[in-house]
Amino acid sequence: MDGWERCGDSEHSTPFWAKSAATWKVRRCPQGTPSQGHGGSTQDNPAEAVKEPEWVQEPGLPNFAGGQHFFEYLLVVSLKKKRSGEDYEPTITYQFPKRENLLRGQQEEEERLLSAIPLFCFPDGNEWAPLTEYPRETFSFVLTNVDGSRKIGYCRRLLPAGPGPRLPKVYCIISCIGCFGLFSKILDEVEKRHQISMAVIYPFMQGLREAAFPAPGKTVTLKSFIPDSGTEFISLTRPLDSHLEHVDFSSLLQCLSFEQILQIFASAVLERRIIFLAEGLSTLSQCIHAAAALLYPFSWAHTYIPVVPESLLATVCCPTPFMVGVQMRFRQEVMESPMEEVLLVNLCEGTFLMSVGDEKDILPPKLQDDILGSLGQGINELPTSEQINEHVSGPFVQFFVKTVGHYASYIKREANGQGRFQERAFCKALTSKANRRFVKKFVKTQLFSLFIQEAEKSKSPPAGYFQQKIREYEEQKKQKKSREKTVK
């Protein structure tokens, strides 16, 4: 698709990414702190940011290292009545910053980007009417450029303050960074300032724009002034292990059994077509994000639309792999669409409406039992969402450790440092026939190919959470062999 390819997700009032491991602390100074007017200058609101070192990446992971800008745009998208008829259409009514002196190519790219955004701020159609009550919604979407680069839109949809019926509007932050808890808190700050005046939002966002995005384990502190409240210091600390900071598995566990989650994982591993159906946008987006997160350290590179806008429902007819979410009111339309080899998941009833039929046979039986056994151990005793996330993700990471964790030993380096993956020897190294049979299929997927391509290009030893788990597994195997020798 020329320009920006559109895909989106969304959820209800308490976003799953508000529960991420990123932590915010707000400290209010006394009201006697020197103040500024609503249109205050950015000099009075400097961002106090710590310069962070670059983060060593694992192959296949998006680059959310320190030092990047937090965001590119803050937009307000409002509903405006069409000239013909009673329907409304979403329109950008505010943009910060305004880009000036752009080259022609840059200007065309910006116009393509901005024209794609309104549809995903209102993915549920144009049949709106003024309202007196409306629960705020927080949601996100992804825009993919032709060169593969991605921009994420973080949105807060709410009813503006005022008397009488009125239409909701959306605050949308566009960023290259996937850190959902962080941007949920930023939207909280934007919403708080919006209740005072649009002019109060500007200095806060300007200060944020001047700050550097923190690396995992590091902190950035922002200084911001609010009239009648004083100066606030907002500190953000990212967790050292950030591979799960963008996901919450609780909805997936509430909707589906461990066995069903395992079958969804198996379908995703072989890059099949998967459709999730749900009433609530929150449930829909949480579950599809969780399903994609189970693939760590691999990244889903195909069509990925956690909430498909009504105008893009034809996506479910695509012959290529996809992972999409559809609102339950479009169930009949989806069921009547021409689809082949699809797994259709009803999250409301916890059932599969359509399946290929072999989902239980994709993964090696012994490793399936290992995953199910680990998932069932003590999950009800875990008090925090972070601990639940780690508990659910862990068995799937171990699955990849046991099946492909030896990959680095089969990348042979040439004199120039370029690696060459020895696929045949890699597969033969597996002693289990069931594991080898699975891996021979898995190495043909784009999931694995992209991961290996990054590993081949990397001239430094692999590092990160996945490598840590590989080392732990190898150490356990050595200790087991040592004990067996001692017994003999």
PDB file of C-alpha atoms in Angstrom, residues 198-370:
ATOM      1  CA  MET A 198      -5.781  23.998  25.956  1.00  0.00           C
ATOM      2  CA  ALA A 199      -3.047  26.585  26.569  1.00  0.00           C
ATOM      3  CA  VAL A 200      -1.867  24.658  29.646  1.00  0.00           C
ATOM      4  CA  ILE A 201      -1.237  21.539  27.562  1.00  0.00           C
ATOM      5  CA  TYR A 202       1.376  23.213  25.380  1.00  0.00           C
ATOM      6  CA  PRO A 203       4.143  23.842  27.960  1.00  0.00           C
ATOM      7  CA  PHE A 204       3.753  20.313  29.375  1.00  0.00           C
ATOM      8  CA  MET A 205       4.051  18.687  25.939  1.00  0.00           C
ATOM      9  CA  GLN A 206       6.922  20.992  24.986  1.00  0.00           C
ATOM     10  CA  GLY A 207       8.799  19.928  28.122  1.00  0.00           C
ATOM     11  CA  LEU A 208       8.068  16.291  27.329  1.00  0.00           C
ATOM     12  CA  ARG A 209       9.278  16.771  23.774  1.00  0.00           C
ATOM     13  CA  GLU A 210      12.602  18.108  25.029  1.00  0.00           C
ATOM     14  CA  ALA A 211      13.125  15.124  27.358  1.00  0.00           C
ATOM     15  CA  ALA A 212      14.953  11.951  26.343  1.00  0.00           C
ATOM     16  CA  PHE A 213      13.057   8.671  26.562  1.00  0.00           C
ATOM     17  CA  PRO A 214      14.599   6.638  29.430  1.00  0.00           C
ATOM     18  CA  ALA A 215      16.397   3.348  28.876  1.00  0.00           C
ATOM     19  CA  PRO A 216      15.170   0.268  30.775  1.00  0.00           C
ATOM     20  CA  GLY A 217      15.958   0.617  34.463  1.00  0.00           C
ATOM     21  CA  LYS A 218      16.486   4.396  34.200  1.00  0.00           C
ATOM     22  CA  THR A 219      14.408   7.426  35.223  1.00  0.00           C
ATOM     23  CA  VAL A 220      13.392  10.670  33.560  1.00  0.00           C
ATOM     24  CA  THR A 221      11.912  13.566  35.582  1.00  0.00           C
ATOM     25  CA  LEU A 222       9.675  16.244  34.091  1.00  0.00           C
ATOM     26  CA  LYS A 223       8.951  19.592  35.762  1.00  0.00           C
ATOM     27  CA  SER A 224       5.566  21.096  34.956  1.00  0.00           C
ATOM     28  CA  PHE A 225       3.438  23.943  36.284  1.00  0.00           C
ATOM     29  CA  ILE A 226      -0.357  23.878  36.678  1.00  0.00           C
ATOM     30  CA  PRO A 227      -2.214  27.091  37.621  1.00  0.00           C
ATOM     31  CA  ASP A 228      -3.708  26.986  41.140  1.00  0.00           C
ATOM     32  CA  SER A 229      -1.859  23.732  41.872  1.00  0.00           C
ATOM     33  CA  GLY A 230       1.797  24.691  41.694  1.00  0.00           C
ATOM     34  CA  THR A 231       4.769  22.902  40.183  1.00  0.00           C
ATOM     35  CA  GLU A 232       4.759  19.141  39.743  1.00  0.00           C
ATOM     36  CA  PHE A 233       7.721  16.845  39.313  1.00  0.00           C
ATOM     37  CA  ILE A 234       6.697  13.754  37.336  1.00  0.00           C
ATOM     38  CA  SER A 235       9.214  10.892  37.480  1.00  0.00           C
ATOM     39  CA  LEU A 236       9.076   7.904  35.173  1.00  0.00           C
ATOM     40  CA  THR A 237      11.126   4.789  35.837  1.00  0.00           C
ATOM     41  CA  ARG A 238      11.153   1.985  33.292  1.00  0.00           C
ATOM     42  CA  PRO A 239      11.688  -1.564  34.594  1.00  0.00           C
ATOM     43  CA  LEU A 240      15.066  -3.128  33.882  1.00  0.00           C
ATOM     44  CA  ASP A 241      13.334  -6.052  32.181  1.00  0.00           C
ATOM     45  CA  SER A 242      10.977  -4.319  29.777  1.00  0.00           C
ATOM     46  CA  HIS A 243       9.880  -7.163  27.488  1.00  0.00           C
ATOM     47  CA  LEU A 244       6.429  -7.330  29.138  1.00  0.00           C
ATOM     48  CA  GLU A 245       5.809  -3.658  29.909  1.00  0.00           C
ATOM     49  CA  HIS A 246       3.301  -3.424  27.059  1.00  0.00           C
ATOM     50  CA  VAL A 247       0.969  -6.306  27.943  1.00  0.00           C
ATOM     51  CA  ASP A 248      -1.511  -7.623  30.535  1.00  0.00           C
ATOM     52  CA  PHE A 249      -2.545 -11.289  30.350  1.00  0.00           C
ATOM     53  CA  SER A 250      -5.485 -11.070  32.788  1.00  0.00           C
ATOM     54  CA  SER A 251      -8.245 -10.714  30.134  1.00  0.00           C
ATOM     55  CA  LEU A 252      -6.892 -13.618  28.097  1.00  0.00           C
ATOM     56  CA  LEU A 253      -6.929 -15.823  31.213  1.00  0.00           C
ATOM     57  CA  GLN A 254     -10.486 -14.763  32.056  1.00  0.00           C
ATOM     58  CA  CYS A 255     -11.800 -15.490  28.554  1.00  0.00           C
ATOM     59  CA  LEU A 256     -10.017 -18.724  27.616  1.00  0.00           C
ATOM     60  CA  SER A 257      -8.679 -21.933  29.126  1.00  0.00           C
ATOM     61  CA  PHE A 258      -4.961 -22.744  29.189  1.00  0.00           C
ATOM     62  CA  GLU A 259      -5.563 -25.368  26.477  1.00  0.00           C
ATOM     63  CA  GLN A 260      -7.240 -22.807  24.198  1.00  0.00           C
ATOM     64  CA  ILE A 261      -4.453 -20.282  24.768  1.00  0.00           C
ATOM     65  CA  LEU A 262      -1.959 -22.987  23.819  1.00  0.00           C
ATOM     66  CA  GLN A 263      -3.834 -23.676  20.556  1.00  0.00           C
ATOM     67  CA  ILE A 264      -3.869 -19.972  19.702  1.00  0.00           C
ATOM     68  CA  PHE A 265      -0.129 -19.855  20.373  1.00  0.00           C
ATOM     69  CA  ALA A 266       0.414 -22.890  18.116  1.00  0.00           C
ATOM     70  CA  SER A 267      -1.551 -21.243  15.290  1.00  0.00           C
ATOM     71  CA  ALA A 268       0.403 -18.002  15.685  1.00  0.00           C
ATOM     72  CA  VAL A 269       3.745 -19.822  15.675  1.00  0.00           C
ATOM     73  CA  LEU A 270       2.915 -21.223  12.225  1.00  0.00           C
ATOM     74  CA  GLU A 271       1.668 -17.767  11.108  1.00  0.00           C
ATOM     75  CA  ARG A 272      -1.924 -18.694  10.431  1.00  0.00           C
ATOM     76  CA  ARG A 273      -4.955 -16.423  10.217  1.00  0.00           C
ATOM     77  CA  ILE A 274      -6.494 -15.664  13.629  1.00  0.00           C
ATOM     78  CA  ILE A 275      -9.621 -13.589  14.347  1.00  0.00           C
ATOM     79  CA  PHE A 276     -10.743 -12.579  17.839  1.00  0.00           C
ATOM     80  CA  LEU A 277     -14.371 -11.591  18.497  1.00  0.00           C
ATOM     81  CA  ALA A 278     -15.502  -9.653  21.585  1.00  0.00           C
ATOM     82  CA  GLU A 279     -18.107  -7.123  22.699  1.00  0.00           C
ATOM     83  CA  GLY A 280     -15.818  -4.835  24.659  1.00  0.00           C
ATOM     84  CA  LEU A 281     -12.959  -3.039  22.956  1.00  0.00           C
ATOM     85  CA  SER A 282     -10.903  -3.434  26.109  1.00  0.00           C
ATOM     86  CA  THR A 283     -11.217  -7.232  26.115  1.00  0.00           C
ATOM     87  CA  LEU A 284     -10.557  -7.411  22.402  1.00  0.00           C
ATOM     88  CA  SER A 285      -7.382  -5.369  22.431  1.00  0.00           C
ATOM     89  CA  GLN A 286      -5.981  -6.834  25.653  1.00  0.00           C
ATOM     90  CA  CYS A 287      -6.388 -10.386  24.387  1.00  0.00           C
ATOM     91  CA  ILE A 288      -4.866  -9.841  20.962  1.00  0.00           C
ATOM     92  CA  HIS A 289      -1.888  -7.972  22.434  1.00  0.00           C
ATOM     93  CA  ALA A 290      -1.417 -10.816  24.914  1.00  0.00           C
ATOM     94  CA  ALA A 291      -1.559 -13.445  22.172  1.00  0.00           C
ATOM     95  CA  ALA A 292       1.117 -11.610  20.180  1.00  0.00           C
ATOM     96  CA  ALA A 293       3.264 -11.212  23.304  1.00  0.00           C
ATOM     97  CA  LEU A 294       3.376 -15.000  23.764  1.00  0.00           C
ATOM     98  CA  LEU A 295       5.596 -15.143  20.680  1.00  0.00           C
ATOM     99  CA  TYR A 296       8.496 -13.403  22.470  1.00  0.00           C
ATOM    100  CA  PRO A 297      11.377 -13.245  21.513  1.00  0.00           C
ATOM    101  CA  PHE A 298       9.855 -13.354  18.034  1.00  0.00           C
ATOM    102  CA  SER A 299       7.738 -10.551  16.568  1.00  0.00           C
ATOM    103  CA  TRP A 300       4.553 -10.889  14.520  1.00  0.00           C
ATOM    104  CA  ALA A 301       5.382  -9.175  11.222  1.00  0.00           C
ATOM    105  CA  HIS A 302       2.119  -9.730   9.331  1.00  0.00           C
ATOM    106  CA  THR A 303      -1.197  -7.857   9.362  1.00  0.00           C
ATOM    107  CA  TYR A 304      -2.006  -6.985  12.969  1.00  0.00           C
ATOM    108  CA  ILE A 305      -5.182  -4.998  13.732  1.00  0.00           C
ATOM    109  CA  PRO A 306      -6.405  -5.409  17.313  1.00  0.00           C
ATOM    110  CA  VAL A 307      -9.681  -3.625  16.487  1.00  0.00           C
ATOM    111  CA  VAL A 308     -10.647  -3.579  12.825  1.00  0.00           C
ATOM    112  CA  PRO A 309     -12.552  -0.407  11.844  1.00  0.00           C
ATOM    113  CA  GLU A 310     -15.889  -1.123  10.220  1.00  0.00           C
ATOM    114  CA  SER A 311     -14.637   0.129   6.863  1.00  0.00           C
ATOM    115  CA  LEU A 312     -11.764  -2.399   6.857  1.00  0.00           C
ATOM    116  CA  LEU A 313     -13.699  -5.601   7.650  1.00  0.00           C
ATOM    117  CA  ALA A 314     -12.663  -7.055   4.280  1.00  0.00           C
ATOM    118  CA  THR A 315      -9.291  -7.696   5.944  1.00  0.00           C
ATOM    119  CA  VAL A 316     -10.654 -11.048   7.188  1.00  0.00           C
ATOM    120  CA  CYS A 317     -10.726 -12.266   3.565  1.00  0.00           C
ATOM    121  CA  CYS A 318      -6.975 -11.753   3.074  1.00  0.00           C
ATOM    122  CA  PRO A 319      -5.093 -14.896   1.951  1.00  0.00           C
ATOM    123  CA  THR A 320      -1.977 -13.874   3.904  1.00  0.00           C
ATOM    124  CA  PRO A 321      -1.389 -14.389   7.671  1.00  0.00           C
ATOM    125  CA  PHE A 322      -3.139 -11.969   9.990  1.00  0.00           C
ATOM    126  CA  MET A 323      -4.071 -11.468  13.626  1.00  0.00           C
ATOM    127  CA  VAL A 324      -7.104  -9.204  13.956  1.00  0.00           C
ATOM    128  CA  GLY A 325      -9.858  -8.301  16.399  1.00  0.00           C
ATOM    129  CA  VAL A 326     -13.472  -7.688  15.378  1.00  0.00           C
ATOM    130  CA  GLN A 327     -16.351  -6.342  17.451  1.00  0.00           C
ATOM    131  CA  MET A 328     -19.073  -8.917  18.135  1.00  0.00           C
ATOM    132  CA  ARG A 329     -21.727  -6.862  16.313  1.00  0.00           C
ATOM    133  CA  PHE A 330     -19.928  -7.769  13.057  1.00  0.00           C
ATOM    134  CA  ARG A 331     -19.897 -11.507  13.852  1.00  0.00           C
ATOM    135  CA  GLN A 332     -22.391 -12.501  11.165  1.00  0.00           C
ATOM    136  CA  GLU A 333     -20.582 -10.483   8.511  1.00  0.00           C
ATOM    137  CA  VAL A 334     -17.312 -12.200   9.455  1.00  0.00           C
ATOM    138  CA  MET A 335     -18.898 -15.677   9.471  1.00  0.00           C
ATOM    139  CA  GLU A 336     -20.287 -15.118   5.972  1.00  0.00           C
ATOM    140  CA  SER A 337     -16.969 -13.886   4.544  1.00  0.00           C
ATOM    141  CA  PRO A 338     -14.955 -16.238   2.298  1.00  0.00           C
ATOM    142  CA  MET A 339     -12.136 -17.429   4.593  1.00  0.00           C
ATOM    143  CA  GLU A 340      -9.759 -20.374   4.485  1.00  0.00           C
ATOM    144  CA  GLU A 341      -7.843 -22.023   7.338  1.00  0.00           C
ATOM    145  CA  VAL A 342      -8.755 -19.519  10.013  1.00  0.00           C
ATOM    146  CA  LEU A 343      -8.995 -19.787  13.791  1.00  0.00           C
ATOM    147  CA  LEU A 344     -12.032 -17.739  14.875  1.00  0.00           C
ATOM    148  CA  VAL A 345     -12.018 -17.130  18.630  1.00  0.00           C
ATOM    149  CA  ASN A 346     -15.176 -16.045  20.485  1.00  0.00           C
ATOM    150  CA  LEU A 347     -13.813 -14.325  23.589  1.00  0.00           C
ATOM    151  CA  CYS A 348     -17.302 -13.704  25.018  1.00  0.00           C
ATOM    152  CA  GLU A 349     -18.156 -17.406  25.216  1.00  0.00           C
ATOM    153  CA  GLY A 350     -14.643 -18.864  25.367  1.00  0.00           C
ATOM    154  CA  THR A 351     -15.107 -20.993  22.241  1.00  0.00           C
ATOM    155  CA  PHE A 352     -13.609 -21.520  18.792  1.00  0.00           C
ATOM    156  CA  LEU A 353     -16.239 -20.818  16.127  1.00  0.00           C
ATOM    157  CA  MET A 354     -13.938 -21.999  13.324  1.00  0.00           C
ATOM    158  CA  SER A 355     -10.621 -23.846  13.311  1.00  0.00           C
ATOM    159  CA  VAL A 356      -8.321 -25.790  11.006  1.00  0.00           C
ATOM    160  CA  GLY A 357      -8.627 -28.871  13.207  1.00  0.00           C
ATOM    161  CA  ASP A 358      -4.977 -29.703  13.844  1.00  0.00           C
ATOM    162  CA  GLU A 359      -4.222 -27.018  16.432  1.00  0.00           C
ATOM    163  CA  LYS A 360      -3.657 -29.612  19.193  1.00  0.00           C
ATOM    164  CA  ASP A 361      -1.058 -31.433  17.068  1.00  0.00           C
ATOM    165  CA  ILE A 362       1.207 -28.546  16.002  1.00  0.00           C
ATOM    166  CA  LEU A 363       3.463 -28.452  19.069  1.00  0.00           C
ATOM    167  CA  PRO A 364       5.483 -31.427  20.423  1.00  0.00           C
ATOM    168  CA  PRO A 365       3.287 -33.296  22.986  1.00  0.00           C
ATOM    169  CA  LYS A 366       5.917 -33.304  25.760  1.00  0.00           C
ATOM    170  CA  LEU A 367       6.456 -29.546  25.466  1.00  0.00           C
ATOM    171  CA  GLN A 368       2.698 -28.929  25.435  1.00  0.00           C
ATOM    172  CA  ASP A 369       2.450 -30.803  28.741  1.00  0.00           C
ATOM    173  CA  ASP A 370       5.336 -28.734  30.137  1.00  0.00           C
TER     174      ASP A 370
END
